[in-house]
């Protein structure tokens, strides 16, 4: 009986390296793998850091915008613009009521009475315009910041910073002008929650303007015209 010899499979050998190149040793291969892993780790960490910056940027803008808009509406709408709210005295941008000792009740002064008592009508109107225009501008700031966050628009950030600067100037200007006209009836210890809300809103406006200014100073990549996203990834 004839037996057929089993054929052995011949494993292919590694192709020889091209001319002029040498085969890498195991140590060099390990070094190259470590460099690749390190570069990958650095890339992943930079992406994570970028997402953290984006997250903090969104949260800070959301909290600040919500904060000073809520404080302004509380002081000017809920409190009706009252700076002093006491049982014997109520003084606000549209209400000035003083205690009448004869009638033993609050007597609210009309516009003609205020002129007779030495309050400048023009200054009073300007103080109202400056203060009550602030929440309107802040609403426009909120929409501008939302657009800048969604479209990564650098000009939107600049416009928002400019509007915040206007708000940060108009609010204390109107409040100071009103307090100057009513200083004979307003004491520092009598200032109520409306004044505290306006002061807190002004502090948040300044803080928001500083944050946007710092962000614009660090922003180096400009958006090309007609594109929704920058050339380089920026928060």
XYZ file of C-alpha atoms in Angstrom:
235
model
C 0.000 0.000 0.000
C 1.288 3.358 -0.935
C 1.009 6.097 1.560
C 0.778 9.708 0.439
C 2.966 12.064 2.380
C 1.094 14.866 4.133
C 2.080 18.190 2.747
C 3.253 20.714 5.291
C 1.913 24.267 5.111
C 4.693 26.720 4.580
C 4.218 29.921 6.611
C 5.014 33.119 4.723
C 8.018 34.931 5.965
C 8.013 38.668 6.739
C 8.946 40.628 3.666
C 12.401 42.069 3.805
C 12.631 45.789 4.496
C 13.103 48.063 1.509
C 16.561 49.011 0.458
C 18.001 51.784 2.568
C 15.703 50.948 5.533
C 16.420 48.766 8.502
C 14.038 46.682 10.559
C 13.022 48.243 13.890
C 14.006 46.423 17.005
C 11.523 45.479 19.737
C 12.692 48.392 21.902
C 12.160 50.897 19.118
C 8.704 49.463 18.403
C 7.776 49.813 22.060
C 9.035 53.409 22.072
C 7.001 54.263 18.990
C 3.864 52.721 20.511
C 4.364 54.711 23.704
C 4.725 57.945 21.735
C 1.508 57.187 19.832
C -0.372 56.450 23.050
C 0.962 59.638 24.631
C -0.139 61.749 21.679
C -3.570 60.128 21.802
C -3.863 60.813 25.544
C -2.859 64.462 25.048
C -5.459 64.823 22.294
C -8.188 63.288 24.456
C -7.260 65.488 27.424
C -7.315 68.621 25.261
C -10.749 67.670 23.915
C -11.984 67.111 27.474
C -10.568 70.449 28.564
C -12.244 72.118 25.585
C -15.622 70.624 26.555
C -15.151 71.771 30.167
C -14.479 75.308 28.972
C -17.583 75.230 26.787
C -19.661 73.892 29.675
C -18.419 76.575 32.072
C -18.944 79.296 29.455
C -22.546 78.254 28.841
C -23.346 77.924 32.547
C -21.745 81.214 33.582
C -23.586 83.163 30.894
C -26.880 81.436 31.687
C -26.661 82.094 35.428
C -25.536 85.710 35.070
C -28.166 86.648 32.469
C -30.921 84.957 34.460
C -29.690 86.562 37.678
C -29.649 90.220 36.741
C -32.804 90.029 34.613
C -34.676 88.421 37.519
C -33.369 91.047 39.973
C -34.300 93.924 37.664
C -37.827 92.632 37.105
C -38.239 92.010 40.819
C -37.188 95.543 41.739
C -38.951 97.422 38.939
C -42.067 95.295 38.350
C -42.764 93.287 41.491
C -41.694 96.056 43.881
C -43.041 98.749 41.497
C -39.713 100.570 41.573
C -39.931 101.330 45.302
C -36.610 102.233 46.888
C -38.045 102.835 50.341
C -41.043 100.797 51.478
C -42.058 101.601 55.061
C -45.451 101.923 56.762
C -44.903 105.681 57.036
C -43.046 106.270 53.779
C -43.080 104.851 50.267
C -40.643 106.315 47.764
C -40.110 104.942 44.281
C -39.613 106.047 40.718
C -43.362 106.421 40.138
C -44.654 106.661 43.724
C -43.634 109.183 46.352
C -45.925 108.882 49.359
C -45.199 110.679 52.641
C -46.913 110.430 56.008
C -49.624 113.007 56.647
C -49.733 113.634 60.374
C -53.103 115.405 60.249
C -54.896 112.655 58.336
C -52.660 109.957 59.837
C -52.237 108.210 56.498
C -49.916 108.166 53.529
C -50.327 111.093 51.178
C -49.071 110.342 47.628
C -47.705 113.377 45.809
C -48.613 114.104 42.209
C -46.295 115.542 39.601
C -47.301 119.174 40.287
C -46.681 118.754 44.009
C -43.212 117.390 43.326
C -42.340 120.464 41.261
C -43.471 122.718 44.088
C -41.247 120.801 46.510
C -38.164 121.480 44.409
C -37.818 118.213 42.448
C -36.584 118.754 38.911
C -39.076 117.289 36.455
C -36.455 116.662 33.752
C -34.124 114.883 36.185
C -36.966 112.684 37.424
C -37.944 111.672 33.887
C -34.319 110.969 32.946
C -33.861 108.779 36.024
C -36.924 106.750 35.049
C -35.716 106.340 31.470
C -32.224 105.255 32.510
C -33.446 102.716 35.050
C -36.370 101.231 33.140
C -34.414 100.999 29.880
C -31.911 98.680 31.564
C -34.072 95.510 31.670
C -35.069 96.050 28.031
C -31.414 96.214 27.014
C -30.664 93.181 29.176
C -33.265 91.144 27.281
C -31.554 92.133 24.052
C -28.213 91.149 25.607
C -29.649 87.711 26.399
C -30.707 87.112 22.788
C -27.346 88.380 21.504
C -25.410 86.064 23.828
C -27.603 83.118 22.851
C -26.839 83.785 19.189
C -23.128 84.175 19.908
C -23.044 80.874 21.817
C -24.872 78.966 19.091
C -23.059 80.446 16.089
C -19.685 81.171 17.725
C -20.020 84.769 16.540
C -17.219 87.025 17.785
C -19.060 90.203 16.739
C -22.018 89.038 18.817
C -19.811 88.865 21.907
C -18.532 92.382 21.209
C -22.089 93.705 20.843
C -23.150 91.998 24.073
C -20.179 93.490 25.933
C -21.032 96.962 24.606
C -24.676 96.638 25.660
C -23.632 95.433 29.096
C -21.401 98.483 29.451
C -24.352 100.735 28.561
C -26.543 98.939 31.116
C -23.837 99.149 33.777
C -23.717 102.928 33.239
C -27.414 103.711 32.800
C -28.641 101.843 35.884
C -26.452 103.581 38.512
C -26.818 106.908 36.683
C -30.616 106.784 36.857
C -30.610 105.491 40.425
C -28.123 108.120 41.581
C -30.076 110.904 39.865
C -33.281 109.808 41.571
C -31.627 109.549 44.985
C -30.105 113.001 44.529
C -33.565 114.466 43.877
C -35.160 112.705 46.861
C -32.287 112.873 49.339
C -34.331 114.941 51.822
C -36.702 111.994 52.382
C -34.404 109.003 51.856
C -32.029 107.748 54.533
C -29.444 105.039 53.942
C -30.898 102.857 56.678
C -34.348 103.060 55.073
C -33.349 101.589 51.708
C -35.366 98.446 51.090
C -35.338 95.283 49.027
C -35.861 97.130 45.756
C -32.622 99.045 46.178
C -30.766 95.855 47.179
C -32.070 94.081 44.067
C -30.930 96.945 41.814
C -27.500 96.969 43.467
C -27.186 93.197 43.024
C -28.222 93.437 39.371
C -25.568 96.104 38.791
C -22.895 93.898 40.369
C -23.873 90.977 38.128
C -23.835 93.248 35.069
C -20.282 94.325 35.857
C -19.194 90.730 36.476
C -20.717 89.558 33.198
C -19.053 92.374 31.284
C -15.660 91.479 32.801
C -16.075 87.779 31.945
C -16.961 88.543 28.327
C -14.045 90.983 28.092
C -11.616 88.324 29.334
C -13.094 85.782 26.925
C -12.693 88.172 23.980
C -9.092 88.852 25.008
C -8.348 85.110 24.867
C -10.246 84.587 21.634
C -7.725 84.659 18.804
C -9.466 82.718 16.023
C -11.812 84.931 14.026
C -14.781 83.557 12.150
C -14.529 83.673 8.370
C -17.461 85.548 6.809
C -20.416 83.370 5.917
C -19.405 80.419 8.127
C -21.155 79.154 11.224
C -18.104 77.616 12.880
C -14.544 78.902 13.341
C -11.507 77.564 11.551
C -10.143 76.165 14.804
C -12.288 74.722 17.545
C -12.869 77.346 20.205
C -15.320 77.354 23.105
